[in-house]
mmCIF file of C-alpha atoms in Angstrom:
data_model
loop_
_atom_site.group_PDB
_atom_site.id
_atom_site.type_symbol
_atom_site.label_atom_id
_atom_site.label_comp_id
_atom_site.label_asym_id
_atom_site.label_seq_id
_atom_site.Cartn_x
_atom_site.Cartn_y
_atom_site.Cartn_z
ATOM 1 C CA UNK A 1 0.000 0.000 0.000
ATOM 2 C CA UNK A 2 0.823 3.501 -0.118
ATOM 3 C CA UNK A 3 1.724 5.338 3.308
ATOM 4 C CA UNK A 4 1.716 8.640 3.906
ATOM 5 C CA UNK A 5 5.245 10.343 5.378
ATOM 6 C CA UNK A 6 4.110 13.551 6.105
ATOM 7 C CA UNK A 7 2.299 16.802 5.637
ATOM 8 C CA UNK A 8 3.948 17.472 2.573
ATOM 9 C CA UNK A 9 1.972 14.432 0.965
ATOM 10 C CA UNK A 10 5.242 12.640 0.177
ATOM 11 C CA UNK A 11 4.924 8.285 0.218
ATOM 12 C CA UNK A 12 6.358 5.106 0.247
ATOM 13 C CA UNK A 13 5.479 1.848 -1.559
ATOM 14 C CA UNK A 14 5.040 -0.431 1.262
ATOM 15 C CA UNK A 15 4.140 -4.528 0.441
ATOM 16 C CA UNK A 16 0.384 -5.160 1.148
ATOM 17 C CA UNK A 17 -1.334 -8.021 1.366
ATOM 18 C CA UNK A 18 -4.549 -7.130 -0.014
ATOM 19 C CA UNK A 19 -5.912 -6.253 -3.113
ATOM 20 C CA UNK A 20 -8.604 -3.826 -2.756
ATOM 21 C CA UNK A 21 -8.155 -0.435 -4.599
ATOM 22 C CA UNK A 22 -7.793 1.959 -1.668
ATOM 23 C CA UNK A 23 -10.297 5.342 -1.606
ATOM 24 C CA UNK A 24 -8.312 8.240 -1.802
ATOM 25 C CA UNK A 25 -5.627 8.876 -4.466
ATOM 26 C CA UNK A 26 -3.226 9.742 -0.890
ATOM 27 C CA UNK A 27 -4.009 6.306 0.266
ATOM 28 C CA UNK A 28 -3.203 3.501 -2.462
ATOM 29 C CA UNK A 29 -4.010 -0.145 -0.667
ATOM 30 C CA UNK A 30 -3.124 -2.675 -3.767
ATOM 31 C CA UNK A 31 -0.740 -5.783 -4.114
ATOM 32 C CA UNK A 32 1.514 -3.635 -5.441
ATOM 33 C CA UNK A 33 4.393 -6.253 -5.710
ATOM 34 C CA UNK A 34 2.013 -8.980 -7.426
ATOM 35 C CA UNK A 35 0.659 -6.169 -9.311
ATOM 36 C CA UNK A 36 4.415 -4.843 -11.061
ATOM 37 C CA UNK A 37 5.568 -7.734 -12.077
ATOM 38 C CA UNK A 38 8.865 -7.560 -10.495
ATOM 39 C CA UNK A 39 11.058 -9.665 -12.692
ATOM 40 C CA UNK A 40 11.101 -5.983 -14.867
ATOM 41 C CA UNK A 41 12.146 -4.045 -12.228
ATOM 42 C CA UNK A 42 16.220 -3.300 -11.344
ATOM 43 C CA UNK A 43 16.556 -0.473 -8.697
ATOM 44 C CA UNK A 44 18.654 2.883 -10.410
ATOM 45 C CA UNK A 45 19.352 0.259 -13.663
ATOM 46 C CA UNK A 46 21.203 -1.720 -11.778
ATOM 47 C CA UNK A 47 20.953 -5.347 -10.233
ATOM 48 C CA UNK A 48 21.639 -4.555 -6.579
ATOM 49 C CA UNK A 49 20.218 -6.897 -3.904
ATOM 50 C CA UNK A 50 16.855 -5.114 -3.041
ATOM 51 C CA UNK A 51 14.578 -2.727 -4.669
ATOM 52 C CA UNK A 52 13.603 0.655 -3.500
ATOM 53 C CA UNK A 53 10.176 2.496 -4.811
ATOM 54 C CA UNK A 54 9.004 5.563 -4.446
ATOM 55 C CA UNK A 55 6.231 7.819 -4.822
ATOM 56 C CA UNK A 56 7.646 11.451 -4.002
ATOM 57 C CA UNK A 57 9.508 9.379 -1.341
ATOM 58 C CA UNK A 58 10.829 11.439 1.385
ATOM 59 C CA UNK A 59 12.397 8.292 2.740
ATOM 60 C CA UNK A 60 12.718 4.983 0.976
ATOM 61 C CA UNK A 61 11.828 1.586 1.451
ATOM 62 C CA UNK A 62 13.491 -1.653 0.599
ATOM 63 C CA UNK A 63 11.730 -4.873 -0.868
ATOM 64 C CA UNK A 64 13.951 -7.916 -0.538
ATOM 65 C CA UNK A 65 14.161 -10.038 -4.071
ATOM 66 C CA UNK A 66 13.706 -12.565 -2.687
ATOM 67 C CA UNK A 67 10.107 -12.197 -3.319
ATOM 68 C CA UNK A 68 10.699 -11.696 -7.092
ATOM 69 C CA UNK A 69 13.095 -14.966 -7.187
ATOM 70 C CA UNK A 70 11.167 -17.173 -4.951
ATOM 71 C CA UNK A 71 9.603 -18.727 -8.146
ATOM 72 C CA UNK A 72 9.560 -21.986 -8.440
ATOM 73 C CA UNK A 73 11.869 -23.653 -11.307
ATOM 74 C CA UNK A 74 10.107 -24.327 -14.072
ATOM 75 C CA UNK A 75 10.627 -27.951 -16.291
ATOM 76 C CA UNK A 76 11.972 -27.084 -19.874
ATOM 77 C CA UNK A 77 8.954 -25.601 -21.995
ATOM 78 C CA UNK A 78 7.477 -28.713 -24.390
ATOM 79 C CA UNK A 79 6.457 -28.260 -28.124
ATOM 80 C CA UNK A 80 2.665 -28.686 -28.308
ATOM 81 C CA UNK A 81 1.982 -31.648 -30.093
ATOM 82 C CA UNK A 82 -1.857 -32.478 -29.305
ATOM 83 C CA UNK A 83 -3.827 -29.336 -29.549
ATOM 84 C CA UNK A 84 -7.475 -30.824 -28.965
ATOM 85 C CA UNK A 85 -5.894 -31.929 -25.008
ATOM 86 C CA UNK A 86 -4.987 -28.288 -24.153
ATOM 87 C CA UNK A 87 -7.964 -26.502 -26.296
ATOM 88 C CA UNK A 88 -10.187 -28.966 -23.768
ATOM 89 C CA UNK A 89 -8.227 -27.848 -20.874
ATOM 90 C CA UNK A 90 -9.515 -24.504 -20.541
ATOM 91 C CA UNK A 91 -12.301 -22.468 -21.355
ATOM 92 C CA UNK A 92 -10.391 -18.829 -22.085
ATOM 93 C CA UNK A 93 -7.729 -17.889 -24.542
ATOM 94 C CA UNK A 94 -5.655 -14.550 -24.017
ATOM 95 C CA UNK A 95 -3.452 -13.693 -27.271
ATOM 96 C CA UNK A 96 -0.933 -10.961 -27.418
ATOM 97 C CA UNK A 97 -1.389 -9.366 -30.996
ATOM 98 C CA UNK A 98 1.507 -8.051 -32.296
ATOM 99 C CA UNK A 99 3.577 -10.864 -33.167
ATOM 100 C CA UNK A 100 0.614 -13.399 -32.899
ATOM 101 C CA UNK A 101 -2.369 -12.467 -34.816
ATOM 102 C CA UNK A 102 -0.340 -9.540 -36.855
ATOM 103 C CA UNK A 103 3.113 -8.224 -37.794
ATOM 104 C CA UNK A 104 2.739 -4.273 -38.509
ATOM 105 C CA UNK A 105 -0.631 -4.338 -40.732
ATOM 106 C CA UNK A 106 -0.360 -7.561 -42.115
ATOM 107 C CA UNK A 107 -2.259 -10.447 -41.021
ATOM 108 C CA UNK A 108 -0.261 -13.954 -39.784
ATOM 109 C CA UNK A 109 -1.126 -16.696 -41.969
ATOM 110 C CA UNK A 110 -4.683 -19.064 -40.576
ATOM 111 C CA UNK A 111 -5.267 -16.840 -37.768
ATOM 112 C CA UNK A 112 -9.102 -16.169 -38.848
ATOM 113 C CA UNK A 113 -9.598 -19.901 -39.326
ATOM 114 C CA UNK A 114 -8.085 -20.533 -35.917
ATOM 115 C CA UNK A 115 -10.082 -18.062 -34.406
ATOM 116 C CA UNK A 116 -13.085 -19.612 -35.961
ATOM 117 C CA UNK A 117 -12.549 -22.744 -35.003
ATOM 118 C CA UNK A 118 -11.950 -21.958 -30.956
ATOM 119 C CA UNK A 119 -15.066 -20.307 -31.121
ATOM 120 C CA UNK A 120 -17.072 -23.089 -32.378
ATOM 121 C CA UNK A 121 -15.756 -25.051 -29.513
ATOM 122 C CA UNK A 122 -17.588 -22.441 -27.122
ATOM 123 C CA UNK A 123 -13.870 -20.866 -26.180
ATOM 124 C CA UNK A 124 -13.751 -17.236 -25.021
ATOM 125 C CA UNK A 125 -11.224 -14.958 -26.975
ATOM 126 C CA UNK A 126 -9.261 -12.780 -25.355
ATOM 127 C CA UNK A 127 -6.909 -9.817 -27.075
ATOM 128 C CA UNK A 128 -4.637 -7.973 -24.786
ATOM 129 C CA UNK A 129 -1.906 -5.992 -26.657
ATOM 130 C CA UNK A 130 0.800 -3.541 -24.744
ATOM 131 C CA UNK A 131 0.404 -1.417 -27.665
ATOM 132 C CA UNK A 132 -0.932 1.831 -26.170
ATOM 133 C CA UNK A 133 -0.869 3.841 -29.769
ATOM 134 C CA UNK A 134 -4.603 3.187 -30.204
ATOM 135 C CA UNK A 135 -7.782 2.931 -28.231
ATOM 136 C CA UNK A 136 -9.987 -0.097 -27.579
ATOM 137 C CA UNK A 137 -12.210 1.846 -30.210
ATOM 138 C CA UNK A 138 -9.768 2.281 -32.688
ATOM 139 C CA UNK A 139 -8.199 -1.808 -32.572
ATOM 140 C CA UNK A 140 -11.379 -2.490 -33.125
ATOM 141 C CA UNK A 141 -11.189 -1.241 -36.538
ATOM 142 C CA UNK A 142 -8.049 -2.950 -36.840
ATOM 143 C CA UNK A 143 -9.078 -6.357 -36.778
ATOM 144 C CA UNK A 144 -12.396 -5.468 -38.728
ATOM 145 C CA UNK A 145 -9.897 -3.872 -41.238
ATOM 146 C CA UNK A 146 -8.055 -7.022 -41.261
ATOM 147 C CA UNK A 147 -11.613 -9.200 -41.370
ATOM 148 C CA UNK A 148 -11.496 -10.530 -37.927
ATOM 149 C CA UNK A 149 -15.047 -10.151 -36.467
ATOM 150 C CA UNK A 150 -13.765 -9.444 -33.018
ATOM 151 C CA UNK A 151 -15.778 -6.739 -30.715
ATOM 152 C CA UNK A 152 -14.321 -3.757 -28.557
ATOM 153 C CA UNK A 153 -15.515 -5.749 -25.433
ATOM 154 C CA UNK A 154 -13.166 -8.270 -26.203
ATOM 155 C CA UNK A 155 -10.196 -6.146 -26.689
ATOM 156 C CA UNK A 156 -7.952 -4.526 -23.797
ATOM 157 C CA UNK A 157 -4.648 -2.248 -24.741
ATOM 158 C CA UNK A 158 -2.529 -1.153 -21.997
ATOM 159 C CA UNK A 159 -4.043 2.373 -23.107
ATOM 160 C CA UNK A 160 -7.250 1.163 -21.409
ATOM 161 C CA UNK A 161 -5.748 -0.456 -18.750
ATOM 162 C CA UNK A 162 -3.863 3.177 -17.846
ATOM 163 C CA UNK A 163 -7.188 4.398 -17.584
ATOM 164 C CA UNK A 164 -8.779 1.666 -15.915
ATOM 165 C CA UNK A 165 -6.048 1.946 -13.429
ATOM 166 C CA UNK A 166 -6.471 5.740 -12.295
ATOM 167 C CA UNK A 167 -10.170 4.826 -12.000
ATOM 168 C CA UNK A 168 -9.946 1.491 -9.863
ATOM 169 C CA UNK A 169 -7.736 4.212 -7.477
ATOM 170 C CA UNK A 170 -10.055 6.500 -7.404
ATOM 171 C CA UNK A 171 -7.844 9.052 -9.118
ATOM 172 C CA UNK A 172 -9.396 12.472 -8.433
ATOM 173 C CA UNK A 173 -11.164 14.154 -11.568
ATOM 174 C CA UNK A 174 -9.702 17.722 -10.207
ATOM 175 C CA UNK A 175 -5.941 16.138 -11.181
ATOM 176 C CA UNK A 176 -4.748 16.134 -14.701
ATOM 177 C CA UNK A 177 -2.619 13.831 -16.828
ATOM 178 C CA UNK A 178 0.585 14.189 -18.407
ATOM 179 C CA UNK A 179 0.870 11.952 -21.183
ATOM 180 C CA UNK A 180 3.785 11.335 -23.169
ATOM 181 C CA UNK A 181 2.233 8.770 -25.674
ATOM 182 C CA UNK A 182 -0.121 8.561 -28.556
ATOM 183 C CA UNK A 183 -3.930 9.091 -29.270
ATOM 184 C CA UNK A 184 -4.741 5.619 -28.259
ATOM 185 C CA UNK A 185 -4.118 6.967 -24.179
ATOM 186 C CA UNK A 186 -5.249 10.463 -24.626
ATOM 187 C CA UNK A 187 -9.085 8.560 -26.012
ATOM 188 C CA UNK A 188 -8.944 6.151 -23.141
ATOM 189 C CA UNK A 189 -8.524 9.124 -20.425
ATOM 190 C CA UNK A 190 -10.748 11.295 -22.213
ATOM 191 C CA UNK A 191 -13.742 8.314 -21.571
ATOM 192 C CA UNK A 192 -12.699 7.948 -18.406
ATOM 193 C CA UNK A 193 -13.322 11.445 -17.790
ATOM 194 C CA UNK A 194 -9.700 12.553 -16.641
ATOM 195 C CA UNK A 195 -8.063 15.652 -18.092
ATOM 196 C CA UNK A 196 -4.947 15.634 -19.710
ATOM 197 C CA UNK A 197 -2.331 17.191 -21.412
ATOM 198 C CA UNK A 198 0.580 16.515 -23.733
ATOM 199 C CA UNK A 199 0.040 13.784 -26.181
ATOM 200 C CA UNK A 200 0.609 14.398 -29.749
ATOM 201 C CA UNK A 201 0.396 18.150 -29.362
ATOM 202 C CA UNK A 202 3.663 18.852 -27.594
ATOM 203 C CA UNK A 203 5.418 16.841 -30.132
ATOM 204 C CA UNK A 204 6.993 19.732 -32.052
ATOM 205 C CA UNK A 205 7.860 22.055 -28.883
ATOM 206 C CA UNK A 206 11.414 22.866 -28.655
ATOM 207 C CA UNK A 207 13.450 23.934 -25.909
ATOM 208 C CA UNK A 208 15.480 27.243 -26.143
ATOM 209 C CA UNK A 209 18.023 27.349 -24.022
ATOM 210 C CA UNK A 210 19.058 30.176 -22.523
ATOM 211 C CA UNK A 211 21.346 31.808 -19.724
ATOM 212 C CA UNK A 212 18.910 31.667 -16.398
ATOM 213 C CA UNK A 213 16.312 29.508 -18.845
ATOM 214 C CA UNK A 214 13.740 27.862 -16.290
ATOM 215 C CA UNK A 215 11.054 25.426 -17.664
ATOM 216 C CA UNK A 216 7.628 25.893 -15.984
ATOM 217 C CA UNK A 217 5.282 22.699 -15.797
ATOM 218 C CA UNK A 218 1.820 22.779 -14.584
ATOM 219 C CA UNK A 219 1.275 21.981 -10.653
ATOM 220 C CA UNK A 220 -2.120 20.816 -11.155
ATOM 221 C CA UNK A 221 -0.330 17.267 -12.640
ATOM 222 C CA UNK A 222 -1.005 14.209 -10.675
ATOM 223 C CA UNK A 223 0.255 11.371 -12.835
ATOM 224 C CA UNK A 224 2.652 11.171 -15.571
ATOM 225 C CA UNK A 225 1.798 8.515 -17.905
ATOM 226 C CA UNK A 226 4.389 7.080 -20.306
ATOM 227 C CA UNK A 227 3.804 4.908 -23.328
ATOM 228 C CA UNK A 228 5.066 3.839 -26.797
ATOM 229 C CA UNK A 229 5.584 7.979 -28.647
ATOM 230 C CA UNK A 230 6.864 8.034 -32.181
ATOM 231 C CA UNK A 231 7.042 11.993 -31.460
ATOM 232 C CA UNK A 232 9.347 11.646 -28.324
ATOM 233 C CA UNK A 233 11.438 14.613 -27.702
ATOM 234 C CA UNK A 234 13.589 16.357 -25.112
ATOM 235 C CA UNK A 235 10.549 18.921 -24.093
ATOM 236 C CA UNK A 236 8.336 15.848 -23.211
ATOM 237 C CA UNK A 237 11.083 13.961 -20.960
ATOM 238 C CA UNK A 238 11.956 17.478 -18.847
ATOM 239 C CA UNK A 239 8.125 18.239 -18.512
ATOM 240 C CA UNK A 240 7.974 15.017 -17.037
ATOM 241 C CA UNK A 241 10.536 14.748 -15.147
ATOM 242 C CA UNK A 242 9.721 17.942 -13.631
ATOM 243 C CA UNK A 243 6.018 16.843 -12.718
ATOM 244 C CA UNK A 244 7.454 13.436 -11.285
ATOM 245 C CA UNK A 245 10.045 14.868 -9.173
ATOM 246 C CA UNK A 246 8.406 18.513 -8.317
ATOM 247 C CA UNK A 247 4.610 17.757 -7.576
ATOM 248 C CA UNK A 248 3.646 16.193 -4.435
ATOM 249 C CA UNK A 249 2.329 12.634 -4.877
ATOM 250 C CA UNK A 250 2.870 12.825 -8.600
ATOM 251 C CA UNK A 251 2.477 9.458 -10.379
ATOM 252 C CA UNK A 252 4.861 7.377 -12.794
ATOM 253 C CA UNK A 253 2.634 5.254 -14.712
ATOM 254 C CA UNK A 254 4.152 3.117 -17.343
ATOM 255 C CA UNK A 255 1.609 1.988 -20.221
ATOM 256 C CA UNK A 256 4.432 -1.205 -20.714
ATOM 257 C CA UNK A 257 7.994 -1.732 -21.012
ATOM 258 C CA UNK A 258 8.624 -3.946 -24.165
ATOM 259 C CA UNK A 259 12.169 -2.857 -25.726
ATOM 260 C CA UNK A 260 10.736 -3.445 -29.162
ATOM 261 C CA UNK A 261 7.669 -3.484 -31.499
ATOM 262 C CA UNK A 262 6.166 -4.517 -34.794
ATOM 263 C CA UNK A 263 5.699 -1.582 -36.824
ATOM 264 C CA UNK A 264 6.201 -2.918 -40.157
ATOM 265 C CA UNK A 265 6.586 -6.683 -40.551
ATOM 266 C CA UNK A 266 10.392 -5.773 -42.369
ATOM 267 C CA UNK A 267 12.224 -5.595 -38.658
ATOM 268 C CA UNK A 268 11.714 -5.114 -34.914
ATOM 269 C CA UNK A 269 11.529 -1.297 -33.622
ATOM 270 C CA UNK A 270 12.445 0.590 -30.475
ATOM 271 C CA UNK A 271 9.315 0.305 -28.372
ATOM 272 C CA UNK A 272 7.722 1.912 -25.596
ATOM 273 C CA UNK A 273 10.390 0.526 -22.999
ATOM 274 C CA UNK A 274 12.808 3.292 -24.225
ATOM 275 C CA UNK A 275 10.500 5.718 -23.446
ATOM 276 C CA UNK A 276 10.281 4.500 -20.352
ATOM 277 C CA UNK A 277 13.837 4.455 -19.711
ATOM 278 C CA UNK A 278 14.704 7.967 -20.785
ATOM 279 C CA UNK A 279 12.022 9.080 -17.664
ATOM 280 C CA UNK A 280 13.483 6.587 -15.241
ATOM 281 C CA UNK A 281 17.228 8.085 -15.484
ATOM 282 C CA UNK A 282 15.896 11.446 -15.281
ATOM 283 C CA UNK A 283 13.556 11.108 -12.422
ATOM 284 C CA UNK A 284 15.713 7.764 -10.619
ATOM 285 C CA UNK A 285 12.236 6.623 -10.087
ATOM 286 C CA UNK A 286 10.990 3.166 -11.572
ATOM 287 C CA UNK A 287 7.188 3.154 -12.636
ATOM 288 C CA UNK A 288 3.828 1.174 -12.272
ATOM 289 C CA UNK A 289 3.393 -0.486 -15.226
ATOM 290 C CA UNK A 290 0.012 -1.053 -16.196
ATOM 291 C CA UNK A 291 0.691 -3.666 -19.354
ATOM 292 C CA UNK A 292 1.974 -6.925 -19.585
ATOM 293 C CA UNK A 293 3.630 -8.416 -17.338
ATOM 294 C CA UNK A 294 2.018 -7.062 -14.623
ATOM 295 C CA UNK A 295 -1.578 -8.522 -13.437
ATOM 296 C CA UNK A 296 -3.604 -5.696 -13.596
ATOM 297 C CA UNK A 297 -5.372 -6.066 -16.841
ATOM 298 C CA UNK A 298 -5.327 -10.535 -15.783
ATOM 299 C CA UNK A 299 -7.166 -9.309 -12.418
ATOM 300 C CA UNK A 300 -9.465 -6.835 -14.306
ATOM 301 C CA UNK A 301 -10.557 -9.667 -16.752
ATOM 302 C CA UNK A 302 -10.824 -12.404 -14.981
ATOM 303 C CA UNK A 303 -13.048 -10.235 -12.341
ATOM 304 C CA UNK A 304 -14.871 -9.005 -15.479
ATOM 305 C CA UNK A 305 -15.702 -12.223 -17.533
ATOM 306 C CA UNK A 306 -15.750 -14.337 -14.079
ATOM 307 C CA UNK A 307 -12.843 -16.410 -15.064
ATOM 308 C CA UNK A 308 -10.670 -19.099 -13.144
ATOM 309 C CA UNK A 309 -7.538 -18.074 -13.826
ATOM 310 C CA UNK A 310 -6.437 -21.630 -14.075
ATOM 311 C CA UNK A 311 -9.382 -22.213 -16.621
ATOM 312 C CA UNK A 312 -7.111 -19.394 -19.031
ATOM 313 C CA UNK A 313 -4.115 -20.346 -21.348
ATOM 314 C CA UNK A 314 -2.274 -17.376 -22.236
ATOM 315 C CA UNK A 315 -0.582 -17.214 -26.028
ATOM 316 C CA UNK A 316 2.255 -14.688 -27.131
ATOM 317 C CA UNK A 317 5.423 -14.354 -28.311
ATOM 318 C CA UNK A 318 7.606 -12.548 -26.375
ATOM 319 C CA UNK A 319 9.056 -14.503 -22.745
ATOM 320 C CA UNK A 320 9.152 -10.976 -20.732
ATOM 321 C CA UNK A 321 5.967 -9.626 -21.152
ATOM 322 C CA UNK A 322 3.411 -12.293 -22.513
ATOM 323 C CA UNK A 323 4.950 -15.547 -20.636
ATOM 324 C CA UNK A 324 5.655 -13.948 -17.669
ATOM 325 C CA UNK A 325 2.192 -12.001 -17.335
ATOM 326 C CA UNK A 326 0.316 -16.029 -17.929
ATOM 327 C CA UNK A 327 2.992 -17.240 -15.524
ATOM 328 C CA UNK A 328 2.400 -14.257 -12.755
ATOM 329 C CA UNK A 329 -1.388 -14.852 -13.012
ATOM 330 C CA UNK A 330 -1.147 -18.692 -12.638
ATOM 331 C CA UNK A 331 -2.665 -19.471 -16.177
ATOM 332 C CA UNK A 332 -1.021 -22.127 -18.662
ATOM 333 C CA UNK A 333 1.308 -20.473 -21.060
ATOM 334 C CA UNK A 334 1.788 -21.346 -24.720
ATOM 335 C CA UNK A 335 4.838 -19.292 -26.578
ATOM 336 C CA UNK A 336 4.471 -19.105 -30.169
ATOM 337 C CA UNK A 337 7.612 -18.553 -32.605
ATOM 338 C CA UNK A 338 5.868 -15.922 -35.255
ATOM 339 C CA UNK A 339 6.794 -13.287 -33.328
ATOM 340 C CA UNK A 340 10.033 -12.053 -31.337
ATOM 341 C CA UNK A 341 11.202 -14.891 -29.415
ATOM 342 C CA UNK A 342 13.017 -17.540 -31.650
ATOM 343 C CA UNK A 343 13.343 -20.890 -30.814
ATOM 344 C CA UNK A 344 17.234 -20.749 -30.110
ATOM 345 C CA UNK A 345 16.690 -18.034 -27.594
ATOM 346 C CA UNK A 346 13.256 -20.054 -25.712
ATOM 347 C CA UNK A 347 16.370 -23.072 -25.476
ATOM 348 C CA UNK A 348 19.644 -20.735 -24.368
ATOM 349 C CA UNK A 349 20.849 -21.488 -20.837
ATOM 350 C CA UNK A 350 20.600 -17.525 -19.965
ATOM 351 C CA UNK A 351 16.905 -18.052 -21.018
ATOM 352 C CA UNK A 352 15.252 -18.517 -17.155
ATOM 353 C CA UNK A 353 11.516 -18.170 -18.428
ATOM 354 C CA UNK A 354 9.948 -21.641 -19.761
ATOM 355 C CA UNK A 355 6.312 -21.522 -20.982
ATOM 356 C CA UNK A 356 4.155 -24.676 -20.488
ATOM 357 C CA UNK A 357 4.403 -25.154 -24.486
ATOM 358 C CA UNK A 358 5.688 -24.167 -27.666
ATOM 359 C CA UNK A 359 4.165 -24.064 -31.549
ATOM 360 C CA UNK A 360 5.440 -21.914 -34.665
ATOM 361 C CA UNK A 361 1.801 -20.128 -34.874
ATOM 362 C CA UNK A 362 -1.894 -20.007 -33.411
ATOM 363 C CA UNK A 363 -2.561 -21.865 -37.023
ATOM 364 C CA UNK A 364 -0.785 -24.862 -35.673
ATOM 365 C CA UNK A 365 -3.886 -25.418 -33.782
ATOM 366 C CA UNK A 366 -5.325 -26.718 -36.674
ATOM 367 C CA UNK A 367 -2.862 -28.837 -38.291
ATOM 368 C CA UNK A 368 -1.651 -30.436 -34.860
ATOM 369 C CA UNK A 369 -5.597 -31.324 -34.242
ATOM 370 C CA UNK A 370 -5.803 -32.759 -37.668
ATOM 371 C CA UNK A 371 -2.745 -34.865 -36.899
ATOM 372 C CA UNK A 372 -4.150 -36.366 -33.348
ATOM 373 C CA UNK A 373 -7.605 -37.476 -34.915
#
């Protein structure tokens, strides 16, 4: 939970046991620890023994690892090879999008056919995509544009869960929102009622600087909010960084930290992670991060739909974010090779995170039924 130090509204990230979004925006009670997903976090970019957070700390607190590394060991990930056994296994399928159902704007070969199929077996489809460019609205139109028949209620980007995040903390409507990100985040806030700022717009300020020069920053900022910005520039990082640092209780909010993204399907791009970085070295602070591999948006949708979350196999491609988010929300885990992850790397002794399977693509489904009748 959140505690606060004194008058001057400063805090401290304290482990809490529970999970129940507190009622004030001065007095946070989550799982914050559970809720991070740790195994992304290094204290100051570095791999000292403990990890210190802070939210306009005043003093600092120290988590002990080992409550990132007390994971059990997980047995060598298997190659699926009887599709109809885990298909029957659950009754919910989360996929990752980017590197699963699409590469930049072009669809991966059978995934409408796979998608069909799953659904004729009465499975619920899932798509949750750290991609906070666009609004649940707007992917919408993606996968129509692509002719998947997929509806907005079945779609959650890490620009939702942003949103969904300052509203399950009762974020106060009075604060605004500094956004350095896309119109997929600035959409999602506006819904959720929140004011903002930043975005798009500041993307061609410059900085001037001058003998005595001082940057002002509005004081009325209560959360910074970070996520993938193909406009990124050095007024956005010091307007953050002086909101993080200078106003009391500000937030760090993290849409996801992926170190690369699909934008075309020629090559792998800098993602939203570098974004992310440039604000932790200015501000030494390390963010909540509201995407994958965090459980926020696994909570939010299994409370939603009603789900077991053993009843859920999770399907991506990358080990950090998709793997690890199925893994931290106790849900089986299938890694598919279409996207980032190649099979040499799922296999390399430095590799520590094993899904319960392994298949080339979501179209294997198909064939690897066909070959178990």
């Amino acid at each position: 939970m959140l505690s606060t130090t004194g008058p001057g509204a400063s805090h401290s990230l304290i482990v809490a046991s529970s999970t129940n979004a507190s009622k004030s925006f001065a007095n946070l009670n989550h799982n914050i620890p559970r809720f991070l997903g740790f195994r992304q976090f290094s204290p100051d970019c570095s791999c000292s023994g403990s990890v210190s957070f802070g939210w306009n700390s005043g003093r600092k607190r120290k988590l002990n690892r080992s409550r990132m590394e007390g994971f059990a060991i997980r047995a060598s990930a298997q190659p699926l090879k009887n599709a109809d056994e885990l298909i029957d296994s659950v009754e919910t399928f989360i996929f990752d999008c980017d590197g699963v159902i699409w590469k930049g704007d072009k669809l991966i070969d059978g995934v409408p056919e796979t998608l069909d199929m799953l659904r004729s077996k009465g499975k619920r489809l899932v798509f949750v995509t750290n991609n906070s460019t666009k609004s649940r609205k707007q992917y919408g139109k993606k996968f129509e544009t692509l002719g998947l028949n997929v509806t907005e209620e079945e779609i959650f980007a890490s620009s939702f869960a942003a949103a969904a995040y300052l509203k399950s903390i009762n974020f106060p409507k009075e604060k605004k929102i500094y956004v350095i990100g896309e119109e997929g985040i600035l959409k999602e806030l506006e819904l959720a009622g929140y004011k903002y700022l930043g975005g798009p717009d500041d993307g061609g300020k410059k900085i001037e600087l001058k003998p005595g020069f001082l940057m002002e920053h509005d004081e009325d900022v209560g959360a910074v909010v970070v996520g993938f910005d193909r406009y990124f520039n050095y007024y956005k990082v010091q307007y953050g960084t002086l909101c993080i640092r200078e106003n009391p209780g500000c937030l760090f909010i993290a849409t996801n930290r992926d170190a690369v993204t699909h934008l075309t399907d020629a090559q792998e791009w800098a993602g939203g992670g570098s974004m992310v970085g440039a604000l932790c070295g200015s501000t030494q602070r390390e963010p909540l991060v509201v995407g994958k591999p965090s459980t926020f948006m696994m909570d939010y949708l299994a409370n939603k739909f009603g789900i077991q979350k053993s009843q859920i196999c999770m399907v991506g491609d990358r080990l950090d974010t998709d793997i690890l988010f199925g893994q931290n929300g106790g849900c089986k885990t299938l890694l598919v090779l279409s996207g980032v992850t190649s099979l040499s790397t799922l296999e390399s002794p430095k590799n520590s995170i094993q899904p319960d399977f392994y298949t080339n693509k979501i179209s294997d489904f198909l064939s690897l039924k066909a070959a178990t009748v």
